[in-house]
Coordinates of C-alpha atoms in Angstrom, one line a residue:
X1 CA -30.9 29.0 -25.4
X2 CA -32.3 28.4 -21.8
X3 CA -35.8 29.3 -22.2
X4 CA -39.1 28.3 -24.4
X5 CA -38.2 24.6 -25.9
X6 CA -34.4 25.2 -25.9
X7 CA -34.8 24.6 -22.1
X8 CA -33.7 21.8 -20.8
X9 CA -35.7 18.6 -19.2
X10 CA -34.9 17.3 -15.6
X11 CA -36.4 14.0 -15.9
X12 CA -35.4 10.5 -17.3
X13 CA -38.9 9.2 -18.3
X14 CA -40.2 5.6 -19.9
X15 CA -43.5 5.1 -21.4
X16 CA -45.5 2.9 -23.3
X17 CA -48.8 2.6 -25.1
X18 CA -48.5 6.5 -26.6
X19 CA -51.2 7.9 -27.7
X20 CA -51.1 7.8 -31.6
X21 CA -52.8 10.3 -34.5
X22 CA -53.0 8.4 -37.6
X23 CA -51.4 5.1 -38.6
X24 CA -47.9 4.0 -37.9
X25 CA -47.3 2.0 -40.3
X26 CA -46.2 -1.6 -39.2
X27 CA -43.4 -1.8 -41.6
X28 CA -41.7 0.5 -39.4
X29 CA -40.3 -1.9 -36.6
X30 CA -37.1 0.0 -34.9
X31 CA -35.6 3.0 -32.7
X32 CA -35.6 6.6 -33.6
X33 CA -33.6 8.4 -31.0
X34 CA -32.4 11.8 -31.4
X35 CA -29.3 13.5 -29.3
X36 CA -29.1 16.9 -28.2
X37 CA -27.6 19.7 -25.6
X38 CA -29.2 19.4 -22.2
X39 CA -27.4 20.8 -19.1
X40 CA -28.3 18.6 -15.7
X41 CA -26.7 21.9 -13.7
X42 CA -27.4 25.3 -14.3
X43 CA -24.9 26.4 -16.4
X44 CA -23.4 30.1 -15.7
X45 CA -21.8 33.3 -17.5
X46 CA -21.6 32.4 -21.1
X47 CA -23.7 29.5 -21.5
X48 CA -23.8 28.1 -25.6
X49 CA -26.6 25.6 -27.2
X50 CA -23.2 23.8 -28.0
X51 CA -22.4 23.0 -24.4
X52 CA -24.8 21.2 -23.0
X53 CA -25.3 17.5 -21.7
X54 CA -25.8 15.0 -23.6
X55 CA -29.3 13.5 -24.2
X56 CA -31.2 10.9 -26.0
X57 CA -34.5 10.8 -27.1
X58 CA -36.1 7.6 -28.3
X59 CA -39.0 6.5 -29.5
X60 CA -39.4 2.2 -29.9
X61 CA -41.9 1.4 -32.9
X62 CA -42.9 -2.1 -33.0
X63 CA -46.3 -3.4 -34.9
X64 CA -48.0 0.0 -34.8
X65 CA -47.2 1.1 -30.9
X66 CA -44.8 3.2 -29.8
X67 CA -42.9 3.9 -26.8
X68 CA -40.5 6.7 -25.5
X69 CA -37.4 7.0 -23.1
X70 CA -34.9 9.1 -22.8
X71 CA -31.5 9.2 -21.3
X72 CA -28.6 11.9 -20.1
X73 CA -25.8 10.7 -21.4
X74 CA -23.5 9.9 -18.4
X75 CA -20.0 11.3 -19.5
X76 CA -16.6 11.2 -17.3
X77 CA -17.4 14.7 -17.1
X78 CA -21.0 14.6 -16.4
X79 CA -20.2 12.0 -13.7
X80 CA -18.5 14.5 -11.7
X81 CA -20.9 17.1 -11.6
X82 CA -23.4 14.4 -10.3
X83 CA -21.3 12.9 -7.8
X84 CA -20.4 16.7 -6.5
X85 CA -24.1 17.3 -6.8
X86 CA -23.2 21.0 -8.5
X87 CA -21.8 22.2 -12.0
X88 CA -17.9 21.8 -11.7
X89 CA -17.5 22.9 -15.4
X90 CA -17.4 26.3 -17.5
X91 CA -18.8 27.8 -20.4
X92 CA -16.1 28.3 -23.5
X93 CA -17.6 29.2 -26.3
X94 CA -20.2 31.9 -25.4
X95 CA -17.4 34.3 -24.1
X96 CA -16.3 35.7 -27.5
X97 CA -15.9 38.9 -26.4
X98 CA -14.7 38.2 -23.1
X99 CA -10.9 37.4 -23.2
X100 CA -10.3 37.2 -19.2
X101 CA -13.7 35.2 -18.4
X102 CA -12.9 33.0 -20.9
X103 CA -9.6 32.2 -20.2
X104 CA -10.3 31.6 -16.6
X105 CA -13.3 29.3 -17.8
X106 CA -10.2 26.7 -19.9
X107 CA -8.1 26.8 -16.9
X108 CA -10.6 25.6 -14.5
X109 CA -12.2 23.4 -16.6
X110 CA -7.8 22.1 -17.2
X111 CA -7.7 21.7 -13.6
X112 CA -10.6 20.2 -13.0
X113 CA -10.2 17.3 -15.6
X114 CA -7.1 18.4 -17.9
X115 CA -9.4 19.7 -20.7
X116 CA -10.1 22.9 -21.4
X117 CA -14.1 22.1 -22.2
X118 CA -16.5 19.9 -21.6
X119 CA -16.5 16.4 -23.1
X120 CA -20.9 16.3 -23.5
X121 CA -21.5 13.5 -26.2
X122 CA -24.4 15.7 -27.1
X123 CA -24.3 15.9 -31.1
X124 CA -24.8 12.8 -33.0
X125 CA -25.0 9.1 -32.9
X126 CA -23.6 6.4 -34.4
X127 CA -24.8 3.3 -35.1
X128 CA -22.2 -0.1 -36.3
X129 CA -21.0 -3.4 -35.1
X130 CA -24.1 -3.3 -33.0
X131 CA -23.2 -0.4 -30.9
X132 CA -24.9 2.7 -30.6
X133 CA -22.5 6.2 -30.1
X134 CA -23.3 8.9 -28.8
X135 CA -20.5 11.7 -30.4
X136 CA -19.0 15.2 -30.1
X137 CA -16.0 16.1 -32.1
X138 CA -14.0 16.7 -28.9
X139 CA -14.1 13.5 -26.9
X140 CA -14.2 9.6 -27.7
X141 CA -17.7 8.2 -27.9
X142 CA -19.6 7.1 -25.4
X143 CA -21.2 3.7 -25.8
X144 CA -25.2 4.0 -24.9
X145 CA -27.3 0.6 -24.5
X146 CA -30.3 0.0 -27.4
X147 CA -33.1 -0.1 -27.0
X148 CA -33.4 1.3 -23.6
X149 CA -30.5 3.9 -23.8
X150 CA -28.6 3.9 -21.2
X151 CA -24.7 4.9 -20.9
X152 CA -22.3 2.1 -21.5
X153 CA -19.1 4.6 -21.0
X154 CA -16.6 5.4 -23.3
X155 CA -15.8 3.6 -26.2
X156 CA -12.4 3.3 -28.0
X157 CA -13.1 0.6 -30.7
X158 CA -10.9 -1.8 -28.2
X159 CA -7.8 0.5 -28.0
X160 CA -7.9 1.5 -31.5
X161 CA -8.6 4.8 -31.5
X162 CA -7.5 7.5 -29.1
X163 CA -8.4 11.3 -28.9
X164 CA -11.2 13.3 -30.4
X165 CA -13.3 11.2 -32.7
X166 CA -15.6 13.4 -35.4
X167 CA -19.1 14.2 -34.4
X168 CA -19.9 12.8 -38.2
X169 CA -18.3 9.6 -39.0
X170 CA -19.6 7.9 -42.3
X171 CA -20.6 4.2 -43.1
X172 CA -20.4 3.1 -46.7
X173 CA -23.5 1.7 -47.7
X174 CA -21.7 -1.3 -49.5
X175 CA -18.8 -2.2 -47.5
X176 CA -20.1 -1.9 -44.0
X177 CA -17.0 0.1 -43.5
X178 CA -17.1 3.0 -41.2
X179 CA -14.5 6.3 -42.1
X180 CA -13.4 8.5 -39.3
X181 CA -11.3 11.3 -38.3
X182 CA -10.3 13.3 -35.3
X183 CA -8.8 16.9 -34.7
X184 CA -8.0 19.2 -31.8
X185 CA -5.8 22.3 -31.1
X186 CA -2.9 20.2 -32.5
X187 CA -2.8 21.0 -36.1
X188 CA -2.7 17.2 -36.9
X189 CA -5.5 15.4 -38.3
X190 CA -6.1 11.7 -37.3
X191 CA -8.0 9.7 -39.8
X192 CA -9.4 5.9 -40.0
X193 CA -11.3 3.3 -41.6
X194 CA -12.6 0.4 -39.8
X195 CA -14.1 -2.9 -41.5
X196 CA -18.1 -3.5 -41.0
X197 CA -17.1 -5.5 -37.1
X198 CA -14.8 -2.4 -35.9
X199 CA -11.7 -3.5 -36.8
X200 CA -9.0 -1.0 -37.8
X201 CA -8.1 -1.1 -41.5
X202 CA -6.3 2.0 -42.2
X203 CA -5.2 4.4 -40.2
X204 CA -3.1 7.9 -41.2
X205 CA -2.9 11.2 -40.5
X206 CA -1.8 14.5 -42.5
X207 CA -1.1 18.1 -41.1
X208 CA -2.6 21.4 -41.2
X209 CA -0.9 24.9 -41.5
X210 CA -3.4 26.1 -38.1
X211 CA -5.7 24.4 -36.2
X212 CA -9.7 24.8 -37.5
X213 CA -13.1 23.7 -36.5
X214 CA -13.3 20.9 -38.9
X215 CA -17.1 19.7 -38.0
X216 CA -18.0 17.0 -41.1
X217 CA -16.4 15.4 -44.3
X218 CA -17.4 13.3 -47.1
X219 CA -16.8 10.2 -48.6
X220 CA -17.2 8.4 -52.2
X221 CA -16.4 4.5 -53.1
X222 CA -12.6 5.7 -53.6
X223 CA -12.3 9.1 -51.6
X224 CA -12.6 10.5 -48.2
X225 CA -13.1 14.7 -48.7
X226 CA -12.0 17.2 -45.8
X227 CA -12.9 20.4 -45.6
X228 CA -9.9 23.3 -43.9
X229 CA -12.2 26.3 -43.8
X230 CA -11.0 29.8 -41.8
X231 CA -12.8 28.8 -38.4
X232 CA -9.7 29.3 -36.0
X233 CA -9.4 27.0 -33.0
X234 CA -5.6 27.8 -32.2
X235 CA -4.8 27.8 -28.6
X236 CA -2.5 30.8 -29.1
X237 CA -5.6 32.4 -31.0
X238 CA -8.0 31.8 -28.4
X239 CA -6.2 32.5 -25.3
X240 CA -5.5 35.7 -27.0
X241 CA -9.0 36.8 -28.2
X242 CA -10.7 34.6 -25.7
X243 CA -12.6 32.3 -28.6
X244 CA -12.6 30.4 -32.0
X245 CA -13.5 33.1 -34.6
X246 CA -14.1 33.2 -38.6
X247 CA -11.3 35.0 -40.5
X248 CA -13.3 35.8 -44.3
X249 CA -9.9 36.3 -45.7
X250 CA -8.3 33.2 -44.5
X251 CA -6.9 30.2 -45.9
X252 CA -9.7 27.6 -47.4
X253 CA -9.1 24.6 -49.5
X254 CA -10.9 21.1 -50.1
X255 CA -8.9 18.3 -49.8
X256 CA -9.4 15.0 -51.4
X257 CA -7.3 11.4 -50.2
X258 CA -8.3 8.4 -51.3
X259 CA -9.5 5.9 -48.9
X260 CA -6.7 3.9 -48.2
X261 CA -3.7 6.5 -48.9
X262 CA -1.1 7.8 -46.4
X263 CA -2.4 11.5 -45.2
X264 CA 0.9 13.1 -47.5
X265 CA -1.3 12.1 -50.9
X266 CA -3.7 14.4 -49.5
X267 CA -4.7 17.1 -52.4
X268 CA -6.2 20.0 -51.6
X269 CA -7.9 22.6 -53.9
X270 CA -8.6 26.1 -52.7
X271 CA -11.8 27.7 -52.7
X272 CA -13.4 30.8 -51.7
X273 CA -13.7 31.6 -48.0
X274 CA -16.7 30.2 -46.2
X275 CA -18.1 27.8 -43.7
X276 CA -19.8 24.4 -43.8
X277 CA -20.9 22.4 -41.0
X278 CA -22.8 19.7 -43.1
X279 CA -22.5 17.8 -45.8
X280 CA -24.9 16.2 -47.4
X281 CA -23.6 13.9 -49.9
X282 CA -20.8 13.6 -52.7
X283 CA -19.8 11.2 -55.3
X284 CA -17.8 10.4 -58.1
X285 CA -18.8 11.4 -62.0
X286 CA -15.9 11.0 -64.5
X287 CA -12.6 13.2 -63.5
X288 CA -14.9 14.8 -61.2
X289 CA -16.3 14.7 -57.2
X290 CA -19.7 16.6 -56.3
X291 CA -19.7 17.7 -52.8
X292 CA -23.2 18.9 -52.1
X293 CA -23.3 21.1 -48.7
X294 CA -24.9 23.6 -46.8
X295 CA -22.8 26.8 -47.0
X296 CA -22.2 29.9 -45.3
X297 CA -20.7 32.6 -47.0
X298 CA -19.7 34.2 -44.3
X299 CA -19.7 33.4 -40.0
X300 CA -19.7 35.2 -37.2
X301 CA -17.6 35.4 -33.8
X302 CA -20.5 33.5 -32.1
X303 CA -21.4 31.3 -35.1
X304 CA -25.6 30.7 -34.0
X305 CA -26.0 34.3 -35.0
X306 CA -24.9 33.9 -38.1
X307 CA -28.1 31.1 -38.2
X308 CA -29.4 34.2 -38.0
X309 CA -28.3 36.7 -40.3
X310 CA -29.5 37.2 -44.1
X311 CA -26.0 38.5 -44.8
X312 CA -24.5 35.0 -44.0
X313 CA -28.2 32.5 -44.3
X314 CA -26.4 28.9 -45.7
X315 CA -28.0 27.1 -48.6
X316 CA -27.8 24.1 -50.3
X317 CA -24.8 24.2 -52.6
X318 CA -23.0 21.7 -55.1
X319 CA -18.7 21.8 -55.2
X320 CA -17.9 20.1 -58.6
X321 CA -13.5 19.2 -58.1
X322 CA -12.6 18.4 -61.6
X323 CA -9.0 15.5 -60.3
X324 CA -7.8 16.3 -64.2
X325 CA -7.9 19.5 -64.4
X326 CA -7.3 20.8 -60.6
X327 CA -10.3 23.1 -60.7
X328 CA -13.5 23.6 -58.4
X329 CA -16.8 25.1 -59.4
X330 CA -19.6 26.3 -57.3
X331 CA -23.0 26.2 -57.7
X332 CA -26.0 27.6 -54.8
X333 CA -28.9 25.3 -56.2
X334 CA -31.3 27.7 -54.5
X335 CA -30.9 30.3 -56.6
X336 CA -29.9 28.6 -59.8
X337 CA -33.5 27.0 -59.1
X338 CA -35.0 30.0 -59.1
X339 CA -35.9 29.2 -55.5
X340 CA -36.2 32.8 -53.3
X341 CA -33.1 32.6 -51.1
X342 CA -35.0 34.9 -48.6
X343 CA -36.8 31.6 -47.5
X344 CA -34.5 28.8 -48.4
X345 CA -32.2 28.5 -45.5
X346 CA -30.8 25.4 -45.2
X347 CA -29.2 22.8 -42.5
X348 CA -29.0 19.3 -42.2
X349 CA -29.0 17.6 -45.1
X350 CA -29.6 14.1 -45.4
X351 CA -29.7 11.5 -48.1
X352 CA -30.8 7.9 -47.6
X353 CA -28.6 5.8 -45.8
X354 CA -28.3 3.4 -48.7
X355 CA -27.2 6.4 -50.9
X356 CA -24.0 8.3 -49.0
X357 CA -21.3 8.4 -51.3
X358 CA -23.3 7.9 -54.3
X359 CA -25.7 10.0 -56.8
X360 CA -29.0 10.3 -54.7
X361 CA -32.1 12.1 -56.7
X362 CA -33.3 13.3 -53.5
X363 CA -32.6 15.1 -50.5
X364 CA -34.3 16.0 -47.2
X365 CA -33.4 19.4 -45.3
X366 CA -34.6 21.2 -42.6
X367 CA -35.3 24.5 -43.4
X368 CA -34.3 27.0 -40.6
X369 CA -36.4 29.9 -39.7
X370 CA -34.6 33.2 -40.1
X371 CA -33.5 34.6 -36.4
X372 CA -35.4 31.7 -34.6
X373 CA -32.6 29.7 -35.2
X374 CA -35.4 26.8 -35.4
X375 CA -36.6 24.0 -38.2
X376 CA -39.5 25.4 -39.6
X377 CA -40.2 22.8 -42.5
X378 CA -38.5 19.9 -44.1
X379 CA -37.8 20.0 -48.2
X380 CA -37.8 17.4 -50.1
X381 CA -34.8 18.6 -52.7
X382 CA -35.2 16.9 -56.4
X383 CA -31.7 16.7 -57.6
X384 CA -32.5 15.3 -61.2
X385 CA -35.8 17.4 -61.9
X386 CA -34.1 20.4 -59.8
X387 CA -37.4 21.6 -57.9
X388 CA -38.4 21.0 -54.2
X389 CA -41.4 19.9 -52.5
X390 CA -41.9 20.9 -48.6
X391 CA -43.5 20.6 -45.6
X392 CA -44.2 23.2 -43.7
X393 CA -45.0 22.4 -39.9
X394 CA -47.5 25.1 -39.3
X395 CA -47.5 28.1 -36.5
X396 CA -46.0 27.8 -33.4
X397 CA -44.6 24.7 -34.9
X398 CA -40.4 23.6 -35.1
X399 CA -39.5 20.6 -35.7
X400 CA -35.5 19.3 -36.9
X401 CA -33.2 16.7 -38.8
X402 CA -35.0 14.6 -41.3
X403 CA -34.2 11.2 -41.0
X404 CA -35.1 8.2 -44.1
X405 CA -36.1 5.1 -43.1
X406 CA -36.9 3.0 -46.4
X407 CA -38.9 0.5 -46.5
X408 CA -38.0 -3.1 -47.0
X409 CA -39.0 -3.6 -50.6
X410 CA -38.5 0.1 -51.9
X411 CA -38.7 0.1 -55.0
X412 CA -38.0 3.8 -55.5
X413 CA -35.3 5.8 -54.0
X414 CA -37.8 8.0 -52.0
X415 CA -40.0 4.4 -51.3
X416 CA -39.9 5.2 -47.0
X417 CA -40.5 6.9 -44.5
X418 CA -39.6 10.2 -42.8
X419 CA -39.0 10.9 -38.9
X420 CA -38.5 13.9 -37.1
X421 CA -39.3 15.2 -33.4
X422 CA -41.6 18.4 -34.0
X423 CA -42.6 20.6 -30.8
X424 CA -45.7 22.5 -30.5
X425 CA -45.2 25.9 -28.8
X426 CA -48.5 27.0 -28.6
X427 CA -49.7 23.9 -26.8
X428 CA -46.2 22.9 -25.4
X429 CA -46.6 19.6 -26.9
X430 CA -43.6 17.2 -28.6
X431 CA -44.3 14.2 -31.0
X432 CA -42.5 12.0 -33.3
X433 CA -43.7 13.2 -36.8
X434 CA -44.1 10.2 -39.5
X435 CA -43.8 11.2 -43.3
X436 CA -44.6 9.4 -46.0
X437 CA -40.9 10.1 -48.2
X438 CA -43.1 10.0 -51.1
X439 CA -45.5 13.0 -50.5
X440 CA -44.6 15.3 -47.5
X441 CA -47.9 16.9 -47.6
X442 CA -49.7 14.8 -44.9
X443 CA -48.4 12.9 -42.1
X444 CA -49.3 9.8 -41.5
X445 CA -48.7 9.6 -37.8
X446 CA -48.3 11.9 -35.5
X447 CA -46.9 10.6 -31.8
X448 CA -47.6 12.1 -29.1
X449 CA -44.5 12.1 -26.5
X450 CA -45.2 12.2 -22.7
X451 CA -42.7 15.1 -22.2
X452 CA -41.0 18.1 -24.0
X453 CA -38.9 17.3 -26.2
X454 CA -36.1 19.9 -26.4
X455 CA -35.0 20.9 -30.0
X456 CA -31.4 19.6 -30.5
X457 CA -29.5 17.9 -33.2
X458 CA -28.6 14.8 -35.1
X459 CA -30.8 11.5 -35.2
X460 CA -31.0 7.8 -36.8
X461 CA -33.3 4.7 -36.9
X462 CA -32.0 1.4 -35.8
X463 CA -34.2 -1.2 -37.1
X464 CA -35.4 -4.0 -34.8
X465 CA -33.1 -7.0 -36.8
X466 CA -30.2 -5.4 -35.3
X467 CA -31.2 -5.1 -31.6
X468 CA -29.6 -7.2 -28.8
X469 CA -30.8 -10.4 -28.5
X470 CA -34.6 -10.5 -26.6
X471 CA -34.6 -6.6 -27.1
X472 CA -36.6 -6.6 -30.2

């Protein structure tokens, strides 16, 4: 993950006036930034994807121009390694089989800043109260400036929150309130809701048996929904074997606490080993919460090969917990379709904004490319009608994360627009792909970016309204 587009970019680059293909459609008045692994040092033995700097990419629309920046995002950790002018920090997580190396890796990294990896901010973003986050589950966010993106520094919601904060915090659509929780190699789970200016509201926690890589969670109107799958993160485990690693026989369970309970109400339901790093969506019908997700069945010591293995391929399932009855179902969609599960492999699944926590008709997944570990197309799932329409990026051609930007006076759920970064590898060109949410089949703009864009991970839109003052 060092070569071809995974590679990273050395330079912090603004431009305007980008050369357009199509129409942008002047509705579409905002920032689309993207974050993503980028190492500014070259990393050494046992380098992962999930390990590198942090880096924004953003693209300003505004009246049918565009413009680009993008930003490393300047962690504690980060700042070190640029003030030593040379890569202070190990590799963790690429050492799987290498107990000694990997050991030696925590304990210098421990020395170096008392934490056994690196804190990278280089998964997601966050968007509320007016601040943009840039997130990874092991570290507090780290405050970035919009539109321009530069790093802020770390952000604690004014001495509200402390230790890890999740990588995938949720907003409710309604409320403005944002949900939150937080985990580490204590077995202890930290969890939060904060009211639509960033207040705390609620705070709890609740206890596991072992620690576990607990990457995403859910939320309805009256529940918040964890998921305590067998992805071990112990520190006794890992100093032993020298990583995290997937046990198929070990203990996992969904649990459900409502939104403003103490963490002991927490009710878990056991389910069949497996492994989830995204949710897409759940909400409440009768006695019963759908949790729709992307599922492994299985996972491997290094868990990007199993991206990349048929035996353990994730697609887009649907949990039904009955409260009444204490019972969980399970559905894969793909096949119950009649969809071949040969080609459906799913990740990152998104609904509309406006939708989370509520029934959506559709939603938009990237389809990943078996042993390329790259997004090859987007669907478009139709939950009500149960089919899927796609769009298939062509050869040569990856792109990622769908993100929904609706328009102002949708007046259909799937009334917007979709964005994603898409890199040609035959001409070793990036863009910022435009979909009309409607009909995938042809873009209407394509934007052509003044640098590679590596491929990387999560995404949103900020719309103009809610830029500083004299930024829009």
């Amino acid at each position: 993950y060092l070569s071809g587009n995974f590679a990273p970019v050395s330079a912090e680059v603004t431009a305007t006036g980008l050369h357009v293909e199509g129409v942008i459609p002047k509705e579409l008045s905002g920032l689309f930034v993207r974050n993503g692994p980028n190492p500014m040092f070259t990393p050494g033995e046992g380098y992962h994807w999930f390990e590198g700097d942090g880096m924004l990419h953003g693209v300003v629309l505004d009246n049918g121009a565009a413009s680009y920046c993008n930003r490393v995002v300047k962690t504690e950790h980060l700042a070190l390694e640029l003030k030593a002018q040379r890569r202070i920090f190990r590799s963790t997580l690429g050492l799987e089989k290498k107990r000694i190396s990997a050991v030696m890796s925590a304990f210098n990294n421990i020395r170096q800043s008392g934490d056994y990896a690196k804190k990278t901010a280089n998964t997601a973003l966050l968007h509320h109260h007016r601040k943009l986050l840039a997130l990874l589950e092991i570290s507090l966010p780290v405050e970035m400036s919009v539109p321009d993106l530069d790093t802020i520094g770390p952000y604690n919601f004014g001495g509200q929150w402390t230790g890890s904060f999740t990588a995938h915090p949720k907003v409710d659509p309604e409320t403005g309130e944002l949900l939150a929780f937080g985990y580490g190699m204590d077995p202890t789970v930290q969890y939060s809701v904060f009211d639509s200016s960033g207040s705390l509201k609620h705070h709890t926690t609740f206890p596991l048996p072992s620690s576990v890589m607990m990457h995403d969670f859910a939320i309805t109107p009256n529940y918040s929904i964890f998921l305590d799958l067998p992805y071990s993160i112990t520190l006794s485990h890992v100093l032993k074997t020298g990583s995290m690693s997937y046990d198929p026989h070990g203990r996992a369970r969904i649990g459900v606490l409502g939104r403003y309970e103490a963490g002991d109400k927490i009710r878990w339901f056991d389910i069949e080993p497996c492994y989830i790093f995204h949710v897409g969506n759940a909400y409440e019908e009768g006695d019963e919460i759908v949790l729709q997700v992307c599922r492994y069945p299985s996972m491997r010591l290094n868990y990007l090969r199993s991206l990349n293995d048929p035996d353990v391929a994730a697609h887009l399932y649907e949990y039904r917990i009955n409260l009444k009855s204490n019972s969980v179902s399970l559905t894969n969609l793909v096949s119950t379709w009649g969809l071949d599960t040969s080609i459906y492999w799913s990740e990152f699944p998104r609904v509309p904004d406006g939708l989370l926590g509520r029934p959506a008709r559709y939603m938009y997944v990237g389809r990943i490319i078996p042993r390329l570990t790259k997004v090859a197309a987007i669907d478009k799932y139709d939950l009500e009608k149960k089919k899927v329409s796609s769009i298939v990026f062509g050869p040569g051609r990856y792109g990622g994360e769908p993100v929904f930007v609706p328009r102002d006076t949708n007046s259909s759920e799937d009334d917007g627009w979709l964005l994603t970064y898409v890199h040609d590898e035959i001409l070793n060109q990036s863009e910022l792909l435009i979909l009309d949410a409607k009909d995938l089949s042809q873009p209407q703009a394509r934007v052509l970016l003044p640098q590679r864009v590596p491929y990387g991970f999560h995404g949103l839109w900020v719309d103009s309204k809610a830029f500083p003052r004299g930024k829009a």
